[in-house]
Short mmCIF file of C-alpha atoms and ligand atoms in Angstrom, two decimals:
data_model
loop_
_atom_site.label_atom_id
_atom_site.label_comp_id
_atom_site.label_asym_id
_atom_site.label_seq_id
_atom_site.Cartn_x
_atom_site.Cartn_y
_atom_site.Cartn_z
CA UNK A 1 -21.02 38.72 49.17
CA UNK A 2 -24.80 37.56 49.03
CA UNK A 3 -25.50 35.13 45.82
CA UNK A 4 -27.61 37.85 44.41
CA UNK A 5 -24.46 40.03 44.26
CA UNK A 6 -21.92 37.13 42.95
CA UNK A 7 -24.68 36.50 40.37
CA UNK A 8 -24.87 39.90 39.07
CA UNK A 9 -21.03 40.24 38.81
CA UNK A 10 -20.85 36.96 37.07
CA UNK A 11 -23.62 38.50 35.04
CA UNK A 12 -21.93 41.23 34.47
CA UNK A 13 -18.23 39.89 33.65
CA UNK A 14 -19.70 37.28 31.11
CA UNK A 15 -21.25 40.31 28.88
CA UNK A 16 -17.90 41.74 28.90
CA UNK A 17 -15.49 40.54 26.14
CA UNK A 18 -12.11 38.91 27.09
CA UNK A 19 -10.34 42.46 25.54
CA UNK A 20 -12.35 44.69 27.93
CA UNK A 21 -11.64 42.08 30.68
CA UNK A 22 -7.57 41.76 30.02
CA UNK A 23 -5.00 43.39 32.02
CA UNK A 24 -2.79 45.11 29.73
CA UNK A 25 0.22 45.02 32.10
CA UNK A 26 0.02 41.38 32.76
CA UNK A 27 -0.42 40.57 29.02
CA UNK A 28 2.82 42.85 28.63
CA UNK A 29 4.99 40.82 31.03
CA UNK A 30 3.29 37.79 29.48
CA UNK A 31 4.81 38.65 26.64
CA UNK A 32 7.52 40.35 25.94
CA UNK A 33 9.56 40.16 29.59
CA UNK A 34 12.11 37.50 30.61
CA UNK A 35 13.36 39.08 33.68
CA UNK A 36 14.46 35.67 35.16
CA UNK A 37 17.01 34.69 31.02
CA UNK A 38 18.27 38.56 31.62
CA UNK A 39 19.75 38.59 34.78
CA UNK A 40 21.02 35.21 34.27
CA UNK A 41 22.76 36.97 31.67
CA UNK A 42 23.68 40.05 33.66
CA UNK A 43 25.22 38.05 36.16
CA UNK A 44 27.33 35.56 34.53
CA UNK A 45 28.53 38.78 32.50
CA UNK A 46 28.58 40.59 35.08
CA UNK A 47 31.56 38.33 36.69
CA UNK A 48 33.37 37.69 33.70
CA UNK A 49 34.11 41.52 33.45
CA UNK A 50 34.45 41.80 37.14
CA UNK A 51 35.38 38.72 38.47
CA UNK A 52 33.06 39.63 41.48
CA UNK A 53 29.02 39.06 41.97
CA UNK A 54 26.39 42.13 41.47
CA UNK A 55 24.55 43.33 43.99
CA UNK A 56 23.28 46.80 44.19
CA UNK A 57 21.13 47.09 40.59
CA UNK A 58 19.35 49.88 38.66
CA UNK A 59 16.79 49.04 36.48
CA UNK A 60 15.99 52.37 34.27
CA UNK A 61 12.59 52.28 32.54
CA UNK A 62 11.60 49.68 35.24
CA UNK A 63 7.47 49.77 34.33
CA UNK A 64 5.83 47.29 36.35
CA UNK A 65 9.55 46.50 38.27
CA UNK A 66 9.47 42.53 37.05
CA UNK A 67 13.19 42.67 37.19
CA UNK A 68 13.78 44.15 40.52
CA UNK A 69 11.29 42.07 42.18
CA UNK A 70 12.90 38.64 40.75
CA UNK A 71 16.19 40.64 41.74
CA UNK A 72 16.14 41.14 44.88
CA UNK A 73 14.45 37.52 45.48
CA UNK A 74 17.89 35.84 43.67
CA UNK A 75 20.11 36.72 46.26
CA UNK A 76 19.32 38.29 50.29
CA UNK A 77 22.17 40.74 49.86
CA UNK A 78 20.81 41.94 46.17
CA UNK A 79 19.14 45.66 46.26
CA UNK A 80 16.50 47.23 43.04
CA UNK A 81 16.31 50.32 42.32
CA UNK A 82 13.76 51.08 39.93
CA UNK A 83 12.93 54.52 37.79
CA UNK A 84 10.19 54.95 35.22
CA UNK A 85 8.34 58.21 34.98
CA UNK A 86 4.81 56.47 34.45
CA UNK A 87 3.26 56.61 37.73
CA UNK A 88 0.25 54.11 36.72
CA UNK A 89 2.12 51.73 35.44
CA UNK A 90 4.16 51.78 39.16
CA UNK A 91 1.08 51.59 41.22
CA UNK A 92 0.55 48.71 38.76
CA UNK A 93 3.96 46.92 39.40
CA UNK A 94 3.44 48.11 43.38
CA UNK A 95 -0.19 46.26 43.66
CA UNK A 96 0.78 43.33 41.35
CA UNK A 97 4.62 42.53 41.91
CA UNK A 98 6.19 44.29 44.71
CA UNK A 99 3.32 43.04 46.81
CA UNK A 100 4.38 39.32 46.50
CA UNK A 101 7.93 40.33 48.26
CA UNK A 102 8.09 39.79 51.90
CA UNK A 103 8.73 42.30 54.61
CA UNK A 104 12.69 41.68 54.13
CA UNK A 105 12.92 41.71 50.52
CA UNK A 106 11.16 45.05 50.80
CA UNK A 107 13.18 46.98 52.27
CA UNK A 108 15.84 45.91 49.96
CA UNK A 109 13.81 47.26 46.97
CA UNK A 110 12.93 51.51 46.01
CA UNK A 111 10.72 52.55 43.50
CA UNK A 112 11.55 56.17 42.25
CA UNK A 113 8.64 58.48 40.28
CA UNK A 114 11.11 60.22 37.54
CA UNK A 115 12.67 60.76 34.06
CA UNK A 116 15.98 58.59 33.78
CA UNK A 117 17.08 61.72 32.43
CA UNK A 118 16.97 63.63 35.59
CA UNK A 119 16.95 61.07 38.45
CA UNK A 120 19.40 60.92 41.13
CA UNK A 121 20.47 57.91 42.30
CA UNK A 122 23.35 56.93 44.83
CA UNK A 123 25.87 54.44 42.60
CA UNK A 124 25.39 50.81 41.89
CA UNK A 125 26.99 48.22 40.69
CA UNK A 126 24.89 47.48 37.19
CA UNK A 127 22.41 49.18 35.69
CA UNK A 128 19.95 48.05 32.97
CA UNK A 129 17.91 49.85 30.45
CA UNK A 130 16.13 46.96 28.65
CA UNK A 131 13.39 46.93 26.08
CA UNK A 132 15.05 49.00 24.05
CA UNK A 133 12.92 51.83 25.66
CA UNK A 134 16.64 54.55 25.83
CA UNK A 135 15.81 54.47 21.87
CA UNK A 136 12.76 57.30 22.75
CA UNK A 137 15.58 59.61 23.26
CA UNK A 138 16.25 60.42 19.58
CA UNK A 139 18.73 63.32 20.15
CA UNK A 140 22.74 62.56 20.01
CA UNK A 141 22.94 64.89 22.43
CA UNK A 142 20.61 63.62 24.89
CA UNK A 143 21.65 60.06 24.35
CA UNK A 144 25.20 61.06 25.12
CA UNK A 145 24.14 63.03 28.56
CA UNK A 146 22.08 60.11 29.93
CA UNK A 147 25.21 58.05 29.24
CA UNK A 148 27.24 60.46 31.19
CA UNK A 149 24.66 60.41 33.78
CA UNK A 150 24.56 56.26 34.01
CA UNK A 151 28.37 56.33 34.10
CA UNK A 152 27.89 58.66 37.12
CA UNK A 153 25.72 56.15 39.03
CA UNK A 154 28.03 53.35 38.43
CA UNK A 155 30.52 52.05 41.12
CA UNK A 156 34.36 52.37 39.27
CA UNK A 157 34.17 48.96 38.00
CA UNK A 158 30.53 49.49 37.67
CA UNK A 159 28.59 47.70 33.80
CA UNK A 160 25.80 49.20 32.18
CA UNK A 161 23.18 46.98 30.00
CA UNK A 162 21.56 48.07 27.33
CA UNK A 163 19.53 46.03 24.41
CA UNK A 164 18.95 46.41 20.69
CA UNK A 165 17.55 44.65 17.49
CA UNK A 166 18.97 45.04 14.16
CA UNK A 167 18.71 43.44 10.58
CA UNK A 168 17.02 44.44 7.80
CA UNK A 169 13.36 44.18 9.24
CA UNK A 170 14.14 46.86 11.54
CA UNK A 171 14.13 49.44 9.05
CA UNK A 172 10.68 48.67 7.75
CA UNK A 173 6.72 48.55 8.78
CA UNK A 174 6.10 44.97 9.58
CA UNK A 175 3.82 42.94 11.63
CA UNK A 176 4.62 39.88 13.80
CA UNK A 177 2.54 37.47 15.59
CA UNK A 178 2.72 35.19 18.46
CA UNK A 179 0.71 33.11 20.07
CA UNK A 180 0.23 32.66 23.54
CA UNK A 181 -1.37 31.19 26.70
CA UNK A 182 -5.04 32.37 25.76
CA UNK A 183 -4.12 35.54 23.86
CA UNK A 184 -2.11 36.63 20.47
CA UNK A 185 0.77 38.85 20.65
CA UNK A 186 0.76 41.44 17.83
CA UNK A 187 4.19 44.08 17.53
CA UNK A 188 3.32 46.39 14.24
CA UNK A 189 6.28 48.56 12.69
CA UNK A 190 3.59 50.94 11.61
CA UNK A 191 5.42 53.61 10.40
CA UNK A 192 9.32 54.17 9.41
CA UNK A 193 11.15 57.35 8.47
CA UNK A 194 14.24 56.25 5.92
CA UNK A 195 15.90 59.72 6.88
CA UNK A 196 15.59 60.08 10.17
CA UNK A 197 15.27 56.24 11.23
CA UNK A 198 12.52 56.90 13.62
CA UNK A 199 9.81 54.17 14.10
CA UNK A 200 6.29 53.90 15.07
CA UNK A 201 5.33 50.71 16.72
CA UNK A 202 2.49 49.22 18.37
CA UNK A 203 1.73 46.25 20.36
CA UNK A 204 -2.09 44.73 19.50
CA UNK A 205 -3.28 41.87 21.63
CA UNK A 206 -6.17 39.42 20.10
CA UNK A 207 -8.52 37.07 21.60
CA UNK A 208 -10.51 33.69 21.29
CA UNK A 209 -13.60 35.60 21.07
CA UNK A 210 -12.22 38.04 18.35
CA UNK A 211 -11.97 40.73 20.78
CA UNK A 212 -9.20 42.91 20.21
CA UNK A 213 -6.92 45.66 22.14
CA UNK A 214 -5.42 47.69 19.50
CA UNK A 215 -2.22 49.83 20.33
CA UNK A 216 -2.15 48.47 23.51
CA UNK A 217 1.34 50.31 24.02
CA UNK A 218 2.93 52.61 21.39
CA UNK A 219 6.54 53.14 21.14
CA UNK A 220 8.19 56.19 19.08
CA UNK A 221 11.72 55.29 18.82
CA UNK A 222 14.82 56.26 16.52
CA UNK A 223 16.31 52.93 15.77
CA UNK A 224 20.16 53.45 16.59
CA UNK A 225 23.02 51.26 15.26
CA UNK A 226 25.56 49.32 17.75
CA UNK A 227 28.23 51.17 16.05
CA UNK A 228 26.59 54.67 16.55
CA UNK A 229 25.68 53.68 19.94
CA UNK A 230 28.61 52.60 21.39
CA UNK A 231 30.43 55.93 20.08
CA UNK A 232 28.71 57.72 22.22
CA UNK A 233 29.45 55.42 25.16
CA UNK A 234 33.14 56.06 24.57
CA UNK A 235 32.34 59.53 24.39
CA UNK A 236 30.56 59.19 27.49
CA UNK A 237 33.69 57.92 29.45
CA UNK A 238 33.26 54.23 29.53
CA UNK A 239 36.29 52.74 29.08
CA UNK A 240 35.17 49.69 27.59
CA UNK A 241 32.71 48.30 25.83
CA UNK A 242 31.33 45.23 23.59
CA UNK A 243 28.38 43.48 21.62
CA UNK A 244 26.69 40.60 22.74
CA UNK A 245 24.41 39.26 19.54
CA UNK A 246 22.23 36.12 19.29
CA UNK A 247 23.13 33.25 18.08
CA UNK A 248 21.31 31.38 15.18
CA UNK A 249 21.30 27.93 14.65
CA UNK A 250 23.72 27.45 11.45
CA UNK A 251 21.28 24.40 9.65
CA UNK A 252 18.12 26.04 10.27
CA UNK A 253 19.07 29.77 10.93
CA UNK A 254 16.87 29.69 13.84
CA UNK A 255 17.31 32.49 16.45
CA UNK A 256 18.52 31.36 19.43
CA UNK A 257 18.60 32.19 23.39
CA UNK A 258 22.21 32.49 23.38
CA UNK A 259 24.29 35.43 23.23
CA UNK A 260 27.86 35.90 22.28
CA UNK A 261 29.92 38.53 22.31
CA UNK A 262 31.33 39.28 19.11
CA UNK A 263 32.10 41.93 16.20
CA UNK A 264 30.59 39.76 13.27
CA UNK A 265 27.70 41.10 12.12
CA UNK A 266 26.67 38.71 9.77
CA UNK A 267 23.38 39.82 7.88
CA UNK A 268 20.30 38.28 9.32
CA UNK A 269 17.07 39.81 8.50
CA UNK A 270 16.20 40.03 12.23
CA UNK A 271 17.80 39.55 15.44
CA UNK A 272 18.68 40.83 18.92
CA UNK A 273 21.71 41.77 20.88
CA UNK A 274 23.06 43.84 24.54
CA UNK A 275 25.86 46.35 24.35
CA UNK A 276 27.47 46.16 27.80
CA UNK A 277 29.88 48.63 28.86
CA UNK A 278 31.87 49.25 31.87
CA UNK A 279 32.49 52.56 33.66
C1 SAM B 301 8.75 49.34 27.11
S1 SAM B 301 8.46 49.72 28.81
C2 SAM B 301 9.80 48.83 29.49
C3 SAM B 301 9.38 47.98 30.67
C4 SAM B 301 10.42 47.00 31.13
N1 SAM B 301 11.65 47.63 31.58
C5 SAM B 301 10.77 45.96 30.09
O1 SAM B 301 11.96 45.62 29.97
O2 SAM B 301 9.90 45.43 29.41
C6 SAM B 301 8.97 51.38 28.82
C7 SAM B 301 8.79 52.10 30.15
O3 SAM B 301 9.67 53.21 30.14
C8 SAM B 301 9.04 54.31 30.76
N2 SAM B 301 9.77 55.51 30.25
C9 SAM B 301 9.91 55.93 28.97
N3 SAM B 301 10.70 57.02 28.91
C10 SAM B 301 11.08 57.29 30.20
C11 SAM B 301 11.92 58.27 30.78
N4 SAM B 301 12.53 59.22 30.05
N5 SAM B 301 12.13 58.22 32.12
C12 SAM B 301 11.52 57.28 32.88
N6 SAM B 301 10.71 56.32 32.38
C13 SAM B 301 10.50 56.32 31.04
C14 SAM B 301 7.59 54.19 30.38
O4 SAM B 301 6.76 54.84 31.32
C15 SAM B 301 7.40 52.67 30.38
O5 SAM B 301 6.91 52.19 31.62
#
């Protein structure tokens, strides 16, 4: 590049604000993913239930595949396969994530372009559906036939992984901040239906320089119960099934990263949980 040209495109990158300069996908990951705390937490549960390790894992809804890239990096016998019907936000995790995998760990990982709903995939031994993204299908009756599908794709001892938040926040428009690394994190409940429990959110990111991506991502979700939900995984065939909720410290009723499992549902105003059930 001649100095002329370098000085242009520094030129032209300082007019731009740090919102038109951001990468929405790596702000995502930045802030709302965990990949490496969940499957820590899929495995260790994994092997109480089965008293045997993972391997072969689905990760439904995979976006930019964070999880089936630190996946099949944990362990050289581990396989990913990952579905999401977004084919931008693949290229994305292809260009960004897969790319840092060598030729080995490659071949141990498949990306598939489809609905969850429809996808065909030979059987594994886990699946995950995480960010609470299987709350888009707002249907009973579509819940309960991607459950029957998932059960399909699971080996016989085979555990499915699902997430959800509940307390009395949930059922309300809120905002909530966070700060982070050279950004703010912004998730909006922007609009709640008491009938039909479907919410509107939005994640908004904000910058030093005031700049600001509004509705970065929007989510339209129907905000299911753990009771309601895990009906319909009995229904579904899975023969057993459970509630693993976070923990809060008891003096200063702090949410914690710990996760038991357990029927108590005692009444905090906000908190997160998995359902994990077993074909
Ligand atoms: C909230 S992101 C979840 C990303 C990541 N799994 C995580 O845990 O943060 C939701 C993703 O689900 C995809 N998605 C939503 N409905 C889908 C469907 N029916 N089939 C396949 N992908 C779907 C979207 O394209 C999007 O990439």
């Amino acid at each position: 590049m001649t100095s002329a040209t370098a000085r242009k495109r520094k030129q032209i990158d300082s007019s731009k604000t740090m919102a038109e300069q951001a990468d929405l996908h790596a702000l995502y990951q930045e802030s709302v993913q965990n990949a490496e705390f969940e499957l820590d937490f899929i495995e260790a549960t994994f092997k109480e239930w089965c008293n045997r390790k993972p391997h072969s894992m689905r990760e439904d809804f995979c976006g930019t595949a964070l999880s089936c890239c630190e996946w099949v990096t944990r362990n050289d016998k581990n396989t990913a396969v990952g579905v999401d019907f977004e084919q931008s936000v693949l290229d994305w995790g292809k260009e960004n994530n897969v790319s840092r995998l060598n030729a080995e760990q490659l071949s141990r990982i498949e990306l598939i372009h489809d609905d969850v709903l429809n996808v065909n995939t030979s059987k594994v031994d886990l699946i995950q559906a995480f960010n609470f993204s299987y709350w888009g299908f707002k249907q009973r009756s579509t819940m309960l036939a991607y459950f029957k599908s998932l059960r399909e794709s699971l080996v016989d001892d085979g555990v499915l992984f699902l997430d959800f938040f509940g307390g009395s926040e949930c059922y309300q428009t809120q905002k909530e901040k966070r700060k982070l690394d050279g950004f703010k994190y912004i998730w909006e409940q922007a609009e709640f239906n008491a009938l039909t429990n479907e919410l509107t959110c939005h994640i908004h990111f904000r910058f030093p320089d005031k700049s600001k991506i509004r509705e970065a991502f929007t989510y339209e979700w129907r905000v299911w119960g753990p009771a309601e939900i895990r009906d319909i995984l009995a229904e579904a065939g899975f023969s057993k099934h459970a509630i693993y909720r976070q923990e809060f410290d008891p003096k200063t009723d702090e949410a914690l990263d710990e996760y038991i499992m357990t029927d108590e549902g005692e009444d905090y105003a906000c908190w997160l949980g998995y359902i994990v059930a077993q074909k």
